[in-house]
Amino acid sequence: MGQGLKQNNLYLLGAPGAGKGTQAQQLSALLHIPQISTGDMLREVRSQGGELAATLSSLMDSGKLVPDGLVVDLVRKRLSRPDCQGGAIFDGFPRTDDQAKILDQLLVEQNRTPLKVVMIDVPVDELKRRLVDRLTCPNCNRSYHAVDYPPRIPYRCDVCGATLVTRSDDNLHTIEKRLEAYFRQTAPLINYYEKQKSLIRIDGSKKIPDVFASILSCL
Ligand code: AP5
């Protein structure tokens, strides 16, 4: 991996419901680099069944983080695929101090350009409002909102036509637990990346296209 190669390694940092997935999909389409969403990858592993799937379901449905080792293995494998040569958009990873250090190390080892970190800031009440009415495509992982951003045909994904679902962790009890995990384990990374001078904060409470424009203006 040559440093001369123009790469975008972008990390979208934000609480559950901040709009990381929504923005990552649009950025991926525009920049032609893949979205690496550990949440989507874990749901994919979970859908294959077996003992690991049961463990993942129990952790994810109670709003807890999955052990670092498992998540890091998934990211390491994903990052070795050829489509990541021009960079990647990290969505939901890293989420702990150890994950952040491992990603920094991986980027150095692979001679990749350092991360740009965009922190999408949204008030907690708005996060909850978004998540309780979210609809998700289980096929292409696109997010909708029943009120603000509904699909053109009720419960049908605009992109692939699959039937939309409510994620098993999008209920108020689990949302509270996910937010607790975010503030305890992930929000401290804001300080970590501020010290590295790689963090840019943007106002994520604006409309989706306005948030997208703010992110683009930082790149
Ligand atoms: P994950 O799938 O990563 O979930 P999350 O971080 O909780 O984030 P979400 O996907 O819920 O929110 P988002 O920010 O992507 O919002 P979205 O764009 O969909 O993780 C799930 C679980 O997996 C974790 O709890 C953990 O167990 C495990 N896990 C994952 N990664 C891990 C890791 N690295 N380590 C350990 N465990 C890990 O938007 C949300 C809603 O808002 C949608 O309805 C959307 O339409 C709407 N919306 C988006 N933007 C706007 C806007 N600007 N205005 C109004 N509405 C908007």
PDB file of C-alpha atoms and ligand atoms in Angstrom:
ATOM      1  CA  MET A   1       0.000   0.000   0.000  1.00  0.00           C
ATOM      2  CA  GLY A   2       1.840   3.140  -1.113  1.00  0.00           C
ATOM      3  CA  GLN A   3       1.508   6.403   0.788  1.00  0.00           C
ATOM      4  CA  GLY A   4       1.672   8.119  -2.615  1.00  0.00           C
ATOM      5  CA  LEU A   5      -1.749   6.639  -3.390  1.00  0.00           C
ATOM      6  CA  LYS A   6      -4.472   9.170  -2.659  1.00  0.00           C
ATOM      7  CA  GLN A   7      -6.520   7.634   0.122  1.00  0.00           C
ATOM      8  CA  ASN A   8      -9.416   8.692   2.251  1.00  0.00           C
ATOM      9  CA  ASN A   9      -9.553   6.911   5.572  1.00  0.00           C
ATOM     10  CA  LEU A  10     -12.503   8.437   7.279  1.00  0.00           C
ATOM     11  CA  TYR A  11     -14.007   7.544  10.645  1.00  0.00           C
ATOM     12  CA  LEU A  12     -17.537   8.654  11.462  1.00  0.00           C
ATOM     13  CA  LEU A  13     -17.772   8.898  15.232  1.00  0.00           C
ATOM     14  CA  GLY A  14     -21.140   9.401  16.880  1.00  0.00           C
ATOM     15  CA  ALA A  15     -23.781   7.993  19.184  1.00  0.00           C
ATOM     16  CA  PRO A  16     -26.382   5.439  18.092  1.00  0.00           C
ATOM     17  CA  GLY A  17     -28.766   7.269  15.748  1.00  0.00           C
ATOM     18  CA  ALA A  18     -26.340  10.089  14.930  1.00  0.00           C
ATOM     19  CA  GLY A  19     -26.640   9.226  11.237  1.00  0.00           C
ATOM     20  CA  LYS A  20     -23.299   7.448  10.742  1.00  0.00           C
ATOM     21  CA  GLY A  21     -24.718   4.730   8.481  1.00  0.00           C
ATOM     22  CA  THR A  22     -26.828   7.182   6.469  1.00  0.00           C
ATOM     23  CA  GLN A  23     -23.849   9.444   5.812  1.00  0.00           C
ATOM     24  CA  ALA A  24     -21.375   6.583   5.289  1.00  0.00           C
ATOM     25  CA  GLN A  25     -23.490   5.098   2.483  1.00  0.00           C
ATOM     26  CA  GLN A  26     -23.654   8.427   0.655  1.00  0.00           C
ATOM     27  CA  LEU A  27     -19.945   9.099   1.140  1.00  0.00           C
ATOM     28  CA  SER A  28     -19.113   5.621  -0.094  1.00  0.00           C
ATOM     29  CA  ALA A  29     -21.090   6.207  -3.296  1.00  0.00           C
ATOM     30  CA  LEU A  30     -19.484   9.596  -3.891  1.00  0.00           C
ATOM     31  CA  LEU A  31     -15.887   8.734  -3.000  1.00  0.00           C
ATOM     32  CA  HIS A  32     -15.933   5.167  -4.414  1.00  0.00           C
ATOM     33  CA  ILE A  33     -14.514   3.668  -1.236  1.00  0.00           C
ATOM     34  CA  PRO A  34     -16.278   1.039   0.884  1.00  0.00           C
ATOM     35  CA  GLN A  35     -18.196   1.608   4.087  1.00  0.00           C
ATOM     36  CA  ILE A  36     -16.864  -0.625   6.853  1.00  0.00           C
ATOM     37  CA  SER A  37     -19.744  -0.940   9.306  1.00  0.00           C
ATOM     38  CA  THR A  38     -18.957  -3.326  12.152  1.00  0.00           C
ATOM     39  CA  GLY A  39     -22.646  -3.300  13.145  1.00  0.00           C
ATOM     40  CA  ASP A  40     -23.671  -4.522   9.670  1.00  0.00           C
ATOM     41  CA  MET A  41     -20.865  -7.114   9.655  1.00  0.00           C
ATOM     42  CA  LEU A  42     -21.881  -8.429  13.080  1.00  0.00           C
ATOM     43  CA  ARG A  43     -25.538  -8.653  12.024  1.00  0.00           C
ATOM     44  CA  GLU A  44     -24.378 -10.620   8.973  1.00  0.00           C
ATOM     45  CA  VAL A  45     -22.433 -13.073  11.178  1.00  0.00           C
ATOM     46  CA  ARG A  46     -25.445 -13.294  13.498  1.00  0.00           C
ATOM     47  CA  SER A  47     -27.763 -14.160  10.610  1.00  0.00           C
ATOM     48  CA  GLN A  48     -25.662 -17.258   9.866  1.00  0.00           C
ATOM     49  CA  GLY A  49     -26.775 -18.901  13.131  1.00  0.00           C
ATOM     50  CA  GLY A  50     -24.793 -21.151  15.485  1.00  0.00           C
ATOM     51  CA  GLU A  51     -23.191 -20.593  18.865  1.00  0.00           C
ATOM     52  CA  LEU A  52     -21.435 -17.353  17.936  1.00  0.00           C
ATOM     53  CA  ALA A  53     -24.692 -15.941  16.571  1.00  0.00           C
ATOM     54  CA  ALA A  54     -26.416 -16.653  19.892  1.00  0.00           C
ATOM     55  CA  THR A  55     -23.634 -14.871  21.817  1.00  0.00           C
ATOM     56  CA  LEU A  56     -23.804 -11.890  19.455  1.00  0.00           C
ATOM     57  CA  SER A  57     -27.577 -11.660  19.752  1.00  0.00           C
ATOM     58  CA  SER A  58     -27.418 -11.665  23.514  1.00  0.00           C
ATOM     59  CA  LEU A  59     -24.790  -8.874  23.605  1.00  0.00           C
ATOM     60  CA  MET A  60     -26.251  -6.714  20.837  1.00  0.00           C
ATOM     61  CA  ASP A  61     -29.848  -6.999  22.014  1.00  0.00           C
ATOM     62  CA  SER A  62     -28.833  -5.925  25.498  1.00  0.00           C
ATOM     63  CA  GLY A  63     -26.966  -2.900  24.112  1.00  0.00           C
ATOM     64  CA  LYS A  64     -23.511  -4.126  25.116  1.00  0.00           C
ATOM     65  CA  LEU A  65     -20.397  -3.997  22.993  1.00  0.00           C
ATOM     66  CA  VAL A  66     -19.033  -7.165  21.407  1.00  0.00           C
ATOM     67  CA  PRO A  67     -15.471  -8.148  22.526  1.00  0.00           C
ATOM     68  CA  ASP A  68     -12.698  -6.183  20.812  1.00  0.00           C
ATOM     69  CA  GLY A  69     -10.896  -9.264  19.430  1.00  0.00           C
ATOM     70  CA  LEU A  70     -13.865 -10.414  17.389  1.00  0.00           C
ATOM     71  CA  VAL A  71     -14.545  -6.978  15.918  1.00  0.00           C
ATOM     72  CA  VAL A  72     -10.880  -6.316  15.140  1.00  0.00           C
ATOM     73  CA  ASP A  73     -10.609  -9.635  13.271  1.00  0.00           C
ATOM     74  CA  LEU A  74     -13.591  -8.682  11.097  1.00  0.00           C
ATOM     75  CA  VAL A  75     -12.108  -5.250  10.313  1.00  0.00           C
ATOM     76  CA  ARG A  76      -8.636  -6.621   9.627  1.00  0.00           C
ATOM     77  CA  LYS A  77     -10.064  -9.114   7.094  1.00  0.00           C
ATOM     78  CA  ARG A  78     -12.308  -6.516   5.477  1.00  0.00           C
ATOM     79  CA  LEU A  79      -9.474  -4.018   5.148  1.00  0.00           C
ATOM     80  CA  SER A  80      -7.299  -6.570   3.333  1.00  0.00           C
ATOM     81  CA  ARG A  81      -9.755  -6.737   0.432  1.00  0.00           C
ATOM     82  CA  PRO A  82      -8.690  -4.947  -2.785  1.00  0.00           C
ATOM     83  CA  ASP A  83     -11.593  -2.464  -2.739  1.00  0.00           C
ATOM     84  CA  CYS A  84     -10.035  -0.815   0.341  1.00  0.00           C
ATOM     85  CA  GLN A  85      -6.886   0.218  -1.538  1.00  0.00           C
ATOM     86  CA  GLY A  86      -8.219   3.738  -2.007  1.00  0.00           C
ATOM     87  CA  GLY A  87      -9.299   3.983   1.635  1.00  0.00           C
ATOM     88  CA  ALA A  88     -12.386   3.216   3.682  1.00  0.00           C
ATOM     89  CA  ILE A  89     -15.171   4.812   5.652  1.00  0.00           C
ATOM     90  CA  PHE A  90     -15.263   3.398   9.162  1.00  0.00           C
ATOM     91  CA  ASP A  91     -18.770   3.390  10.618  1.00  0.00           C
ATOM     92  CA  GLY A  92     -19.150   2.218  14.228  1.00  0.00           C
ATOM     93  CA  PHE A  93     -15.486   1.241  14.576  1.00  0.00           C
ATOM     94  CA  PRO A  94     -13.455   1.963  16.669  1.00  0.00           C
ATOM     95  CA  ARG A  95     -15.644   2.059  19.761  1.00  0.00           C
ATOM     96  CA  THR A  96     -13.146   1.501  22.566  1.00  0.00           C
ATOM     97  CA  ASP A  97      -9.716   2.816  23.439  1.00  0.00           C
ATOM     98  CA  ASP A  98      -8.102  -0.520  22.499  1.00  0.00           C
ATOM     99  CA  GLN A  99      -9.907  -0.625  19.137  1.00  0.00           C
ATOM    100  CA  ALA A 100      -8.701   2.923  18.375  1.00  0.00           C
ATOM    101  CA  LYS A 101      -5.089   2.022  19.166  1.00  0.00           C
ATOM    102  CA  ILE A 102      -5.280  -1.144  17.068  1.00  0.00           C
ATOM    103  CA  LEU A 103      -6.715   0.761  14.097  1.00  0.00           C
ATOM    104  CA  ASP A 104      -3.950   3.388  14.326  1.00  0.00           C
ATOM    105  CA  GLN A 105      -1.397   0.574  14.355  1.00  0.00           C
ATOM    106  CA  LEU A 106      -3.053  -1.188  11.403  1.00  0.00           C
ATOM    107  CA  LEU A 107      -3.029   1.993   9.318  1.00  0.00           C
ATOM    108  CA  VAL A 108       0.681   2.522  10.037  1.00  0.00           C
ATOM    109  CA  GLU A 109       1.558  -1.157   9.342  1.00  0.00           C
ATOM    110  CA  GLN A 110      -0.269  -1.022   6.022  1.00  0.00           C
ATOM    111  CA  ASN A 111       1.299   2.340   5.126  1.00  0.00           C
ATOM    112  CA  ARG A 112      -2.109   3.958   4.832  1.00  0.00           C
ATOM    113  CA  THR A 113      -2.888   7.631   5.238  1.00  0.00           C
ATOM    114  CA  PRO A 114      -3.953   8.531   8.797  1.00  0.00           C
ATOM    115  CA  LEU A 115      -7.601   8.742   9.803  1.00  0.00           C
ATOM    116  CA  LYS A 116      -9.730  11.818   9.481  1.00  0.00           C
ATOM    117  CA  VAL A 117     -12.323  11.693  12.232  1.00  0.00           C
ATOM    118  CA  VAL A 118     -15.704  13.352  11.829  1.00  0.00           C
ATOM    119  CA  MET A 119     -17.714  13.534  15.033  1.00  0.00           C
ATOM    120  CA  ILE A 120     -21.439  13.803  14.273  1.00  0.00           C
ATOM    121  CA  ASP A 121     -22.969  15.605  17.215  1.00  0.00           C
ATOM    122  CA  VAL A 122     -26.709  15.134  17.933  1.00  0.00           C
ATOM    123  CA  PRO A 123     -28.664  15.820  21.178  1.00  0.00           C
ATOM    124  CA  VAL A 124     -29.760  12.703  23.091  1.00  0.00           C
ATOM    125  CA  ASP A 125     -33.519  13.334  22.769  1.00  0.00           C
ATOM    126  CA  GLU A 126     -33.171  13.559  19.010  1.00  0.00           C
ATOM    127  CA  LEU A 127     -31.117  10.324  18.919  1.00  0.00           C
ATOM    128  CA  LYS A 128     -33.902   8.466  20.694  1.00  0.00           C
ATOM    129  CA  ARG A 129     -36.596   9.990  18.485  1.00  0.00           C
ATOM    130  CA  ARG A 130     -34.720   8.844  15.380  1.00  0.00           C
ATOM    131  CA  LEU A 131     -34.068   5.304  16.610  1.00  0.00           C
ATOM    132  CA  VAL A 132     -37.534   4.393  17.870  1.00  0.00           C
ATOM    133  CA  ASP A 133     -39.007   5.083  14.418  1.00  0.00           C
ATOM    134  CA  ARG A 134     -36.143   3.789  12.311  1.00  0.00           C
ATOM    135  CA  LEU A 135     -36.802   1.217   9.585  1.00  0.00           C
ATOM    136  CA  THR A 136     -33.863  -0.736   8.209  1.00  0.00           C
ATOM    137  CA  CYS A 137     -33.331  -2.692   5.039  1.00  0.00           C
ATOM    138  CA  PRO A 138     -31.988  -6.133   6.040  1.00  0.00           C
ATOM    139  CA  ASN A 139     -30.607  -6.584   2.519  1.00  0.00           C
ATOM    140  CA  CYS A 140     -28.694  -3.359   1.709  1.00  0.00           C
ATOM    141  CA  ASN A 141     -28.655  -1.887   5.256  1.00  0.00           C
ATOM    142  CA  ARG A 142     -30.167   1.438   4.233  1.00  0.00           C
ATOM    143  CA  SER A 143     -31.904   3.355   7.040  1.00  0.00           C
ATOM    144  CA  TYR A 144     -35.284   5.076   6.815  1.00  0.00           C
ATOM    145  CA  HIS A 145     -37.351   6.971   9.335  1.00  0.00           C
ATOM    146  CA  ALA A 146     -41.092   6.262   9.485  1.00  0.00           C
ATOM    147  CA  VAL A 147     -41.915   9.972   9.803  1.00  0.00           C
ATOM    148  CA  ASP A 148     -38.971  12.054   8.531  1.00  0.00           C
ATOM    149  CA  TYR A 149     -37.522   9.853   5.796  1.00  0.00           C
ATOM    150  CA  PRO A 150     -40.126   7.224   4.862  1.00  0.00           C
ATOM    151  CA  PRO A 151     -39.625   4.875   1.908  1.00  0.00           C
ATOM    152  CA  ARG A 152     -41.556   5.709  -1.282  1.00  0.00           C
ATOM    153  CA  ILE A 153     -43.626   2.512  -0.915  1.00  0.00           C
ATOM    154  CA  PRO A 154     -44.485   1.643   2.714  1.00  0.00           C
ATOM    155  CA  TYR A 155     -42.067  -0.937   4.181  1.00  0.00           C
ATOM    156  CA  ARG A 156     -40.205  -1.407   0.839  1.00  0.00           C
ATOM    157  CA  CYS A 157     -36.597  -0.389   0.396  1.00  0.00           C
ATOM    158  CA  ASP A 158     -36.334   2.294  -2.330  1.00  0.00           C
ATOM    159  CA  VAL A 159     -33.019   0.834  -3.492  1.00  0.00           C
ATOM    160  CA  CYS A 160     -33.444  -2.952  -3.493  1.00  0.00           C
ATOM    161  CA  GLY A 161     -37.171  -3.512  -2.822  1.00  0.00           C
ATOM    162  CA  ALA A 162     -36.631  -5.720   0.251  1.00  0.00           C
ATOM    163  CA  THR A 163     -39.132  -5.557   3.119  1.00  0.00           C
ATOM    164  CA  LEU A 164     -37.990  -3.105   5.787  1.00  0.00           C
ATOM    165  CA  VAL A 165     -37.669  -4.239   9.402  1.00  0.00           C
ATOM    166  CA  THR A 166     -37.252  -2.737  12.855  1.00  0.00           C
ATOM    167  CA  ARG A 167     -33.849  -3.736  14.254  1.00  0.00           C
ATOM    168  CA  SER A 168     -34.117  -5.906  17.370  1.00  0.00           C
ATOM    169  CA  ASP A 169     -32.052  -3.320  19.318  1.00  0.00           C
ATOM    170  CA  ASP A 170     -34.239  -0.361  18.292  1.00  0.00           C
ATOM    171  CA  ASN A 171     -36.524  -0.467  21.346  1.00  0.00           C
ATOM    172  CA  LEU A 172     -36.396   2.164  24.066  1.00  0.00           C
ATOM    173  CA  HIS A 173     -34.865  -0.133  26.710  1.00  0.00           C
ATOM    174  CA  THR A 174     -31.970  -1.268  24.482  1.00  0.00           C
ATOM    175  CA  ILE A 175     -31.532   2.227  23.041  1.00  0.00           C
ATOM    176  CA  GLU A 176     -30.893   3.520  26.594  1.00  0.00           C
ATOM    177  CA  LYS A 177     -28.310   0.758  27.144  1.00  0.00           C
ATOM    178  CA  ARG A 178     -26.611   1.497  23.810  1.00  0.00           C
ATOM    179  CA  LEU A 179     -26.405   5.171  24.730  1.00  0.00           C
ATOM    180  CA  GLU A 180     -24.900   4.266  28.114  1.00  0.00           C
ATOM    181  CA  ALA A 181     -22.288   2.100  26.376  1.00  0.00           C
ATOM    182  CA  TYR A 182     -21.556   4.941  23.952  1.00  0.00           C
ATOM    183  CA  PHE A 183     -20.998   7.549  26.660  1.00  0.00           C
ATOM    184  CA  ARG A 184     -18.933   5.192  28.826  1.00  0.00           C
ATOM    185  CA  GLN A 185     -16.784   3.429  26.210  1.00  0.00           C
ATOM    186  CA  THR A 186     -16.819   5.391  22.948  1.00  0.00           C
ATOM    187  CA  ALA A 187     -17.242   9.089  23.770  1.00  0.00           C
ATOM    188  CA  PRO A 188     -13.793   9.151  25.472  1.00  0.00           C
ATOM    189  CA  LEU A 189     -12.353   8.659  21.966  1.00  0.00           C
ATOM    190  CA  ILE A 190     -13.295  12.274  21.231  1.00  0.00           C
ATOM    191  CA  ASN A 191     -10.499  13.308  23.561  1.00  0.00           C
ATOM    192  CA  TYR A 192      -8.154  10.679  22.064  1.00  0.00           C
ATOM    193  CA  TYR A 193      -8.608  12.056  18.545  1.00  0.00           C
ATOM    194  CA  GLU A 194      -8.610  15.686  19.679  1.00  0.00           C
ATOM    195  CA  LYS A 195      -5.136  15.094  21.091  1.00  0.00           C
ATOM    196  CA  GLN A 196      -4.102  13.693  17.695  1.00  0.00           C
ATOM    197  CA  LYS A 197      -5.602  16.809  16.057  1.00  0.00           C
ATOM    198  CA  SER A 198      -7.549  14.570  13.685  1.00  0.00           C
ATOM    199  CA  LEU A 199     -11.090  15.333  14.906  1.00  0.00           C
ATOM    200  CA  ILE A 200     -13.627  17.630  13.307  1.00  0.00           C
ATOM    201  CA  ARG A 201     -17.027  18.151  14.956  1.00  0.00           C
ATOM    202  CA  ILE A 202     -20.099  18.750  12.892  1.00  0.00           C
ATOM    203  CA  ASP A 203     -23.685  19.541  13.814  1.00  0.00           C
ATOM    204  CA  GLY A 204     -25.603  16.338  13.065  1.00  0.00           C
ATOM    205  CA  SER A 205     -28.998  17.735  14.021  1.00  0.00           C
ATOM    206  CA  LYS A 206     -29.451  19.364  10.620  1.00  0.00           C
ATOM    207  CA  LYS A 207     -31.208  17.660   7.707  1.00  0.00           C
ATOM    208  CA  ILE A 208     -29.421  14.723   6.022  1.00  0.00           C
ATOM    209  CA  PRO A 209     -28.237  16.691   2.925  1.00  0.00           C
ATOM    210  CA  ASP A 210     -26.964  19.535   5.135  1.00  0.00           C
ATOM    211  CA  VAL A 211     -25.010  17.132   7.339  1.00  0.00           C
ATOM    212  CA  PHE A 212     -23.585  15.543   4.183  1.00  0.00           C
ATOM    213  CA  ALA A 213     -22.502  18.960   2.881  1.00  0.00           C
ATOM    214  CA  SER A 214     -20.831  19.751   6.237  1.00  0.00           C
ATOM    215  CA  ILE A 215     -18.869  16.477   6.098  1.00  0.00           C
ATOM    216  CA  LEU A 216     -17.766  17.093   2.514  1.00  0.00           C
ATOM    217  CA  SER A 217     -16.550  20.552   3.395  1.00  0.00           C
ATOM    218  CA  CYS A 218     -14.147  18.969   5.934  1.00  0.00           C
ATOM    219  CA  LEU A 219     -12.545  16.510   3.516  1.00  0.00           C
TER     220      LEU A 219
HETATM  221  P1  AP5 B   1     -24.316  -0.386  15.072  1.00  0.00           P
HETATM  222  O1  AP5 B   1     -25.054  -1.088  14.023  1.00  0.00           O
HETATM  223  O2  AP5 B   1     -23.013   0.254  14.738  1.00  0.00           O
HETATM  224  O3  AP5 B   1     -25.314   0.626  15.758  1.00  0.00           O
HETATM  225  P2  AP5 B   1     -25.121   2.077  16.420  1.00  0.00           P
HETATM  226  O4  AP5 B   1     -23.742   2.562  16.617  1.00  0.00           O
HETATM  227  O5  AP5 B   1     -25.950   1.971  17.627  1.00  0.00           O
HETATM  228  O6  AP5 B   1     -25.546   3.034  15.335  1.00  0.00           O
HETATM  229  P3  AP5 B   1     -26.858   2.982  14.537  1.00  0.00           P
HETATM  230  O7  AP5 B   1     -26.703   2.083  13.350  1.00  0.00           O
HETATM  231  O8  AP5 B   1     -27.990   2.680  15.448  1.00  0.00           O
HETATM  232  O9  AP5 B   1     -27.014   4.511  14.130  1.00  0.00           O
HETATM  233  P4  AP5 B   1     -26.419   5.380  12.933  1.00  0.00           P
HETATM  234  O10 AP5 B   1     -25.578   6.453  13.549  1.00  0.00           O
HETATM  235  O11 AP5 B   1     -25.774   4.531  11.883  1.00  0.00           O
HETATM  236  O12 AP5 B   1     -27.754   6.043  12.426  1.00  0.00           O
HETATM  237  P5  AP5 B   1     -28.548   5.894  11.032  1.00  0.00           P
HETATM  238  O13 AP5 B   1     -27.762   6.481   9.925  1.00  0.00           O
HETATM  239  O14 AP5 B   1     -29.087   4.529  10.845  1.00  0.00           O
HETATM  240  O15 AP5 B   1     -24.004  -1.388  16.294  1.00  0.00           O
HETATM  241  C1  AP5 B   1     -24.975  -2.259  16.790  1.00  0.00           C
HETATM  242  C2  AP5 B   1     -24.372  -3.148  17.877  1.00  0.00           C
HETATM  243  O16 AP5 B   1     -23.301  -3.948  17.326  1.00  0.00           O
HETATM  244  C3  AP5 B   1     -23.725  -2.417  19.048  1.00  0.00           C
HETATM  245  O17 AP5 B   1     -24.671  -2.048  20.036  1.00  0.00           O
HETATM  246  C4  AP5 B   1     -22.714  -3.458  19.542  1.00  0.00           C
HETATM  247  O18 AP5 B   1     -23.359  -4.464  20.283  1.00  0.00           O
HETATM  248  C5  AP5 B   1     -22.225  -4.081  18.245  1.00  0.00           C
HETATM  249  N1  AP5 B   1     -21.044  -3.380  17.700  1.00  0.00           N
HETATM  250  C6  AP5 B   1     -20.988  -2.703  16.521  1.00  0.00           C
HETATM  251  N2  AP5 B   1     -19.749  -2.217  16.317  1.00  0.00           N
HETATM  252  C7  AP5 B   1     -19.012  -2.591  17.407  1.00  0.00           C
HETATM  253  C8  AP5 B   1     -17.666  -2.351  17.785  1.00  0.00           C
HETATM  254  N3  AP5 B   1     -16.826  -1.632  17.005  1.00  0.00           N
HETATM  255  N4  AP5 B   1     -17.246  -2.874  18.947  1.00  0.00           N
HETATM  256  C9  AP5 B   1     -18.051  -3.597  19.740  1.00  0.00           C
HETATM  257  N5  AP5 B   1     -19.353  -3.848  19.449  1.00  0.00           N
HETATM  258  C10 AP5 B   1     -19.838  -3.346  18.284  1.00  0.00           C
HETATM  259  O19 AP5 B   1     -29.769   6.900  11.351  1.00  0.00           O
HETATM  260  C11 AP5 B   1     -30.638   6.627  12.428  1.00  0.00           C
HETATM  261  C12 AP5 B   1     -32.053   7.145  12.100  1.00  0.00           C
HETATM  262  O20 AP5 B   1     -32.013   8.562  12.003  1.00  0.00           O
HETATM  263  C13 AP5 B   1     -32.631   6.651  10.764  1.00  0.00           C
HETATM  264  O21 AP5 B   1     -34.010   6.527  10.938  1.00  0.00           O
HETATM  265  C14 AP5 B   1     -32.314   7.782   9.795  1.00  0.00           C
HETATM  266  O22 AP5 B   1     -33.248   7.865   8.739  1.00  0.00           O
HETATM  267  C15 AP5 B   1     -32.425   8.992  10.698  1.00  0.00           C
HETATM  268  N6  AP5 B   1     -31.518  10.073  10.364  1.00  0.00           N
HETATM  269  C16 AP5 B   1     -30.230   9.988   9.956  1.00  0.00           C
HETATM  270  N7  AP5 B   1     -29.710  11.218   9.786  1.00  0.00           N
HETATM  271  C17 AP5 B   1     -30.708  12.109  10.104  1.00  0.00           C
HETATM  272  C18 AP5 B   1     -30.782  13.522  10.117  1.00  0.00           C
HETATM  273  N8  AP5 B   1     -29.732  14.285   9.792  1.00  0.00           N
HETATM  274  N9  AP5 B   1     -31.943  14.093  10.504  1.00  0.00           N
HETATM  275  C19 AP5 B   1     -33.018  13.332  10.880  1.00  0.00           C
HETATM  276  N10 AP5 B   1     -33.015  11.976  10.847  1.00  0.00           N
HETATM  277  C20 AP5 B   1     -31.858  11.371  10.479  1.00  0.00           C
END
